[in-house]
PDB file of C-alpha atoms in Angstrom:
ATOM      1  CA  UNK A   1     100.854 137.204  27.213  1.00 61.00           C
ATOM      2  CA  UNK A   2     101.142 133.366  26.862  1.00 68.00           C
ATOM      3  CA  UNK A   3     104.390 133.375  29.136  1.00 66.00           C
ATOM      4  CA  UNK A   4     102.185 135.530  31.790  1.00 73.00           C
ATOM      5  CA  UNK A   5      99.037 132.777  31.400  1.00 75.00           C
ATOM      6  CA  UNK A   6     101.093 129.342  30.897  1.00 80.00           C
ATOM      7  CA  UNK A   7     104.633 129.569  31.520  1.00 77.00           C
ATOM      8  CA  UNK A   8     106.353 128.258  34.400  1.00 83.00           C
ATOM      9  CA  UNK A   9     106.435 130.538  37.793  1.00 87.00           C
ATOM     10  CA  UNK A  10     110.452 131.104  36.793  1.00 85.00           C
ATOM     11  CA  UNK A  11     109.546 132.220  33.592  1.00 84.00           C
ATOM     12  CA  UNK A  12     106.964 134.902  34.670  1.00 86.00           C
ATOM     13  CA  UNK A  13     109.352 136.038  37.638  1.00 88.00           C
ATOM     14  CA  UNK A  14     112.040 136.530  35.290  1.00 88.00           C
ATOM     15  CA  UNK A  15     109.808 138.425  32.736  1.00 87.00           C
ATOM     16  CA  UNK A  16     107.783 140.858  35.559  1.00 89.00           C
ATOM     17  CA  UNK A  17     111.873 141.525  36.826  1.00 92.00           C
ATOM     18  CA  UNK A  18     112.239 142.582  33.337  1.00 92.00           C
ATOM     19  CA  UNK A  19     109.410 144.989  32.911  1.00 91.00           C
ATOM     20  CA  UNK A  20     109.537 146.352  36.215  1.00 94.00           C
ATOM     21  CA  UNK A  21     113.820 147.543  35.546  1.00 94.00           C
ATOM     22  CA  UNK A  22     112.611 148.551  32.296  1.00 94.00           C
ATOM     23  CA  UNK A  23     109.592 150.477  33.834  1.00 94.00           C
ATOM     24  CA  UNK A  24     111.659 152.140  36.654  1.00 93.00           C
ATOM     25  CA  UNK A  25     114.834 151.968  35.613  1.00 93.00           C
ATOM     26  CA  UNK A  26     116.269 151.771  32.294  1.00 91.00           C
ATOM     27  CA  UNK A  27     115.797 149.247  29.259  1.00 92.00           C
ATOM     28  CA  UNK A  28     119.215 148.672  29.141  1.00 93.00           C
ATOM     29  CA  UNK A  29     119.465 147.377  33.171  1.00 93.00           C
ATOM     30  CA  UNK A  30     116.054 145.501  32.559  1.00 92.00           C
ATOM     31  CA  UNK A  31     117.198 143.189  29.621  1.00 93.00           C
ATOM     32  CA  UNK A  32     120.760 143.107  31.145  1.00 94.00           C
ATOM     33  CA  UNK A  33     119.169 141.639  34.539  1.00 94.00           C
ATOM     34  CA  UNK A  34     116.649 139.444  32.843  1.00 92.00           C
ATOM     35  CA  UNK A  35     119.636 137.920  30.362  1.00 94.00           C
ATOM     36  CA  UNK A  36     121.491 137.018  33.634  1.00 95.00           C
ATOM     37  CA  UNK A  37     118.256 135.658  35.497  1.00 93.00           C
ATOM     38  CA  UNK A  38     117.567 133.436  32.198  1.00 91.00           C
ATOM     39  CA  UNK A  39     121.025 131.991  31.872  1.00 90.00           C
ATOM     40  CA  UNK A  40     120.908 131.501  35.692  1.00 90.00           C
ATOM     41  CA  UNK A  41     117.685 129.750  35.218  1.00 88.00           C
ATOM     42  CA  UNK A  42     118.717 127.162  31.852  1.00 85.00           C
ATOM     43  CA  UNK A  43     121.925 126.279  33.678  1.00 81.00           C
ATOM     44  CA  UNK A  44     119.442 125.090  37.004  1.00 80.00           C
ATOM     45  CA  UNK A  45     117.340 123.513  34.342  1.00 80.00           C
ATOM     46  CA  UNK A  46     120.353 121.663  32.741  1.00 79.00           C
ATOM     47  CA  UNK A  47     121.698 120.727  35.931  1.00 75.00           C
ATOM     48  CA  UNK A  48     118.349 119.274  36.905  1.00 75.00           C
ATOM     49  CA  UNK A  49     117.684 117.400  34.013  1.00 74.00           C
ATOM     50  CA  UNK A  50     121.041 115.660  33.888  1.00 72.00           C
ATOM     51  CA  UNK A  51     121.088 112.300  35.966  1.00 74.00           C
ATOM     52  CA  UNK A  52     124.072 110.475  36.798  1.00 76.00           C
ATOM     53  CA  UNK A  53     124.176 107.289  38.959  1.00 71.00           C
ATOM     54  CA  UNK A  54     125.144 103.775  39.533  1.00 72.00           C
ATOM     55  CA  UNK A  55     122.495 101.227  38.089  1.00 71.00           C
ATOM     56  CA  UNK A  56     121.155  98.469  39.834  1.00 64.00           C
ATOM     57  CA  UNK A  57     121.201  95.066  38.216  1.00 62.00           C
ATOM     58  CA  UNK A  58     117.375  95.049  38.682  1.00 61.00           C
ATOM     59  CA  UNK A  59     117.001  98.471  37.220  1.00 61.00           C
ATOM     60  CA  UNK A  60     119.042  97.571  34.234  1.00 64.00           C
ATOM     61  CA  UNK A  61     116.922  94.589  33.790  1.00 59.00           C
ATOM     62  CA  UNK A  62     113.944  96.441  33.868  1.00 58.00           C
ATOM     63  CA  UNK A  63     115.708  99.235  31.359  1.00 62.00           C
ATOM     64  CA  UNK A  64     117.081  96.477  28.906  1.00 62.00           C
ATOM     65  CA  UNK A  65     115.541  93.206  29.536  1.00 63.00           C
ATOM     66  CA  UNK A  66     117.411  90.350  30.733  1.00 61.00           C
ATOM     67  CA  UNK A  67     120.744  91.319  31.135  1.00 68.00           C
ATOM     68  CA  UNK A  68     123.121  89.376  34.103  1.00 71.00           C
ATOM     69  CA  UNK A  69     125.452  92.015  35.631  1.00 72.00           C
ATOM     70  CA  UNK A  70     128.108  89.617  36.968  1.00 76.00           C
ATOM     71  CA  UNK A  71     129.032  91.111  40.985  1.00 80.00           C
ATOM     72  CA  UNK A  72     132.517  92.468  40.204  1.00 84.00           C
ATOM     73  CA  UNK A  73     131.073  95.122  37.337  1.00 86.00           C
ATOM     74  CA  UNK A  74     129.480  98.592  38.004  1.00 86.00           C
ATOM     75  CA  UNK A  75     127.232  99.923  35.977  1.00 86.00           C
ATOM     76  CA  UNK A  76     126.712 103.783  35.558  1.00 86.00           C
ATOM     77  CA  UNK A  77     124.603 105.585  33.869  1.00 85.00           C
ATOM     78  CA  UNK A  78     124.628 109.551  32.588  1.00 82.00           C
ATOM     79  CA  UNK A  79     121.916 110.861  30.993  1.00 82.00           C
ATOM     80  CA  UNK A  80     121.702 114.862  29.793  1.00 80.00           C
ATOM     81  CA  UNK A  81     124.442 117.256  29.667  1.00 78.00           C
ATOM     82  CA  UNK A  82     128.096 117.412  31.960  1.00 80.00           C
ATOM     83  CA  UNK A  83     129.209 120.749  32.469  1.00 72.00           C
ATOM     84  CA  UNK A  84     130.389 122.676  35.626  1.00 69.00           C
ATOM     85  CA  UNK A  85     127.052 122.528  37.201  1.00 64.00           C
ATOM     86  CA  UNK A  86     127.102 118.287  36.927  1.00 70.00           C
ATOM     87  CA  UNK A  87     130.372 117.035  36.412  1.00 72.00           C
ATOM     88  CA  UNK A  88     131.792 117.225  39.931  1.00 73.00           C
ATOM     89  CA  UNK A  89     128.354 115.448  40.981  1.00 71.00           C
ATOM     90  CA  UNK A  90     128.646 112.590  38.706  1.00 70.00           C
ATOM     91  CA  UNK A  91     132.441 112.062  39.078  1.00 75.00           C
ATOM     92  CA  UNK A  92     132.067 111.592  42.827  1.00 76.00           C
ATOM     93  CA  UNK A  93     130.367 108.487  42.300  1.00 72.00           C
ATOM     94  CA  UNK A  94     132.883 107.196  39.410  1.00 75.00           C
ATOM     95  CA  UNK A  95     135.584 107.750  42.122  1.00 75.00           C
ATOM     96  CA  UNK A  96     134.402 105.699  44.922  1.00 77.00           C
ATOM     97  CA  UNK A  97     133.903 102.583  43.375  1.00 80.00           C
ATOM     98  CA  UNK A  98     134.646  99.151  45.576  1.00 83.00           C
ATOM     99  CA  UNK A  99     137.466  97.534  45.244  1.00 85.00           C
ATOM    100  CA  UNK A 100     136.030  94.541  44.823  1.00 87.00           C
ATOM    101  CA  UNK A 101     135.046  95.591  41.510  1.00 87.00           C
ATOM    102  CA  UNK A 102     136.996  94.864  38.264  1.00 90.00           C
ATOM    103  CA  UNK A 103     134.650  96.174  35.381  1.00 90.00           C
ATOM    104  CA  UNK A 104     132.950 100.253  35.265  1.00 90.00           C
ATOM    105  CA  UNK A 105     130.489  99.864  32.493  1.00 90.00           C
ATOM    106  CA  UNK A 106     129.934 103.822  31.577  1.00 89.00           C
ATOM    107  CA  UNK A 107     126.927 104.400  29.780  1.00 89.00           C
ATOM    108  CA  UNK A 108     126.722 107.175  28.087  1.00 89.00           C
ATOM    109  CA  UNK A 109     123.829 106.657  25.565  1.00 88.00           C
ATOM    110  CA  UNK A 110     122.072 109.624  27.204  1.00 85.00           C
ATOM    111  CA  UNK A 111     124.893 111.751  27.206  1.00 85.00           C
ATOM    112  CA  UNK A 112     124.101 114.522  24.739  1.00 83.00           C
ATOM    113  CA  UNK A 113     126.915 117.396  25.975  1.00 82.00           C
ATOM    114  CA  UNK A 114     130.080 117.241  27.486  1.00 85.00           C
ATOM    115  CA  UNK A 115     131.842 120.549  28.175  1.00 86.00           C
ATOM    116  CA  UNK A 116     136.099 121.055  29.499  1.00 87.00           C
ATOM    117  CA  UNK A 117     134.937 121.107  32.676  1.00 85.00           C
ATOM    118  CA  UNK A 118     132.963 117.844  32.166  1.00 84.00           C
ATOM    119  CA  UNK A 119     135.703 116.344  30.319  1.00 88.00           C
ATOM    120  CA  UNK A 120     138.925 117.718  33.210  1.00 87.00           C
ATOM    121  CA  UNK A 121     136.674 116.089  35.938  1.00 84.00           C
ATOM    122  CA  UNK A 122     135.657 112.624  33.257  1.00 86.00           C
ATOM    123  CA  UNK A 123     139.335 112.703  32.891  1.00 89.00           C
ATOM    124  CA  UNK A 124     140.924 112.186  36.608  1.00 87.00           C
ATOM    125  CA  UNK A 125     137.927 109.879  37.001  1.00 87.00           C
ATOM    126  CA  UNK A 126     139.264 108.025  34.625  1.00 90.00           C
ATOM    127  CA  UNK A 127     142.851 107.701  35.754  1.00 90.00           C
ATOM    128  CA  UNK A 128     141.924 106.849  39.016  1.00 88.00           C
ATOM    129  CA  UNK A 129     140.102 104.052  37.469  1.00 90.00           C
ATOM    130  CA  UNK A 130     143.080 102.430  35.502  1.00 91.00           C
ATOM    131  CA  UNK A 131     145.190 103.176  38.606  1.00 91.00           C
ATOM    132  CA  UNK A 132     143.563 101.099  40.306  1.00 91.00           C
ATOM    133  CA  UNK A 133     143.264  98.844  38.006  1.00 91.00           C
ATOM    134  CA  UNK A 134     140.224  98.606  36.760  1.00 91.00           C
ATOM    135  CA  UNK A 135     138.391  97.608  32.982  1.00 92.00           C
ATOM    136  CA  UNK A 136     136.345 100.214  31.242  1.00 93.00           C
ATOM    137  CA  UNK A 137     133.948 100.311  29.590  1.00 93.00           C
ATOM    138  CA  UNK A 138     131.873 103.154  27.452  1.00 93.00           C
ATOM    139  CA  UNK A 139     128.551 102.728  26.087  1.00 91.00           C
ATOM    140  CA  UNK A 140     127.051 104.397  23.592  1.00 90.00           C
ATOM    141  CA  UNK A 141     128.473 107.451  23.201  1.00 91.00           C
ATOM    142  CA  UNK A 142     127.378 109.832  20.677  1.00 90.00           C
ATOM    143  CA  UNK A 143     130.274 110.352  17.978  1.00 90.00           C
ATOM    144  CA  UNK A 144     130.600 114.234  19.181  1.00 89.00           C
ATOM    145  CA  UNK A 145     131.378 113.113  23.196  1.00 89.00           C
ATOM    146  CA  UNK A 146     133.296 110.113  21.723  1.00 91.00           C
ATOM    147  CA  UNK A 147     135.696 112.209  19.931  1.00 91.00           C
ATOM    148  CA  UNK A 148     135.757 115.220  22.871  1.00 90.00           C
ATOM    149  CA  UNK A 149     136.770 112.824  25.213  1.00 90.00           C
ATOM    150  CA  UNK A 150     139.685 111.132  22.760  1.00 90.00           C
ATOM    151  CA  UNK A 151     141.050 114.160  22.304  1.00 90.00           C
ATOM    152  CA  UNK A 152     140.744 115.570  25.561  1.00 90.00           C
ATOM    153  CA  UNK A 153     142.914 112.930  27.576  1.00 88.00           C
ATOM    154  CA  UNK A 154     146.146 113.248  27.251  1.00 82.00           C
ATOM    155  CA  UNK A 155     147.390 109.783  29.244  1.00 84.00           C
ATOM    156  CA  UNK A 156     147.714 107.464  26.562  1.00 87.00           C
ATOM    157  CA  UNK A 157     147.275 104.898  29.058  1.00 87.00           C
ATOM    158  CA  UNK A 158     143.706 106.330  30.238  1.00 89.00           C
ATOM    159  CA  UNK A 159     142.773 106.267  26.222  1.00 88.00           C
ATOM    160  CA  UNK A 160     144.436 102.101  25.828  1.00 89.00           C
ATOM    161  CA  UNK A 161     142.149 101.399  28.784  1.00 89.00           C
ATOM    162  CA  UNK A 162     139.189 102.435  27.401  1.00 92.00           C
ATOM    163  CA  UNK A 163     137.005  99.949  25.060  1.00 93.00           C
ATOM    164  CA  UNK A 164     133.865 101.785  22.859  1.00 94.00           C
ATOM    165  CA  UNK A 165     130.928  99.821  22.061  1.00 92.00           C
ATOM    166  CA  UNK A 166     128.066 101.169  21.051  1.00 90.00           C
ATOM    167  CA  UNK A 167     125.224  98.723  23.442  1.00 83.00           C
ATOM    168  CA  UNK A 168     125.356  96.254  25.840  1.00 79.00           C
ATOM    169  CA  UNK A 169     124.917  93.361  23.514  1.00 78.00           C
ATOM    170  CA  UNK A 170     128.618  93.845  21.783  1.00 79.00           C
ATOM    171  CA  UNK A 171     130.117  93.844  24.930  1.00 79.00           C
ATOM    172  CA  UNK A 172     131.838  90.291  25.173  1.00 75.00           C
TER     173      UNK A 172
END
């Protein structure tokens, strides 16, 4: 009954779909339909919660304090989880940097999940990058996306490229 009174309007449609299969139907089409309508519903959740963009330098100020973000660096930020639902939508804006810029600054200290499909699309991001010549950079990334992404690219160039710090203030 607490779902009915204070859940979320997704949440009640998907448990009414439930009862009403079950009801008219069969118990075995209800929970099979409501299974699908809840995974349906966490991946829209996932994908909604996830945030990936290019940082101002007056946003990262206001994130980190005083920080100068020289004009030939760009700064990019993913927070949440990269999976099939994300990746393509965060990539897209890894691949289209200027080329007046030299330095991609990745931060990935909000980046709690990266799946194959997250890590085939981080990959030809990357490549593009150090094809055209370009110095990255990866922020604080957790130890499990850290080691998902070293052993997911196979160009050993693409992995030489790459330099880990944990924060900004290591960063040279």
């Amino acid at each position: 009954l607490k779902i009915i009174k204070r859940g979320s309007f997704e949440d009640r449609a998907v448990l009414w779909v439930c009862f009403l299969l079950t009801v008219l139907f069969d118990m075995t089409i209800g929970v099979g339909v409501g299974l699908i309508l809840a995974c349906l519903l966490f991946i829209n959740r996932m994908i909604s919660q996830s945030q990936f963009q290019s940082v101002t330098a007056e946003a990262l100020n206001a994130e980190m304090g005083q920080i100068e973000l020289p004009k030939d660096v760009y700064f990019f930020q993913g927070k949440g989880a990269m999976f099939f639902g994300t990746a393509q939508r965060a990539i897209r804006a890894l691949t289209t940097v200027s080329n007046d810029i030299t330095t991609v600054v990745l931060d990935l200290t909000g980046l709690h999940l990266i799946d194959a499909t997250g890590l085939t699309a981080f990959e030809s991001a990357l490549e593009e990058l150090v094809r055209r010549n370009k110095k990255i950079i990866i922020l604080g990334a957790t130890v499990g996306v850290q080691k998902s992404i070293e052993k997911f690219i196979a160009e050993e160039s693409v992995l030489k490229a790459i330099q880990w710090y944990q924060n900004i203030e290591q960063i040279p």
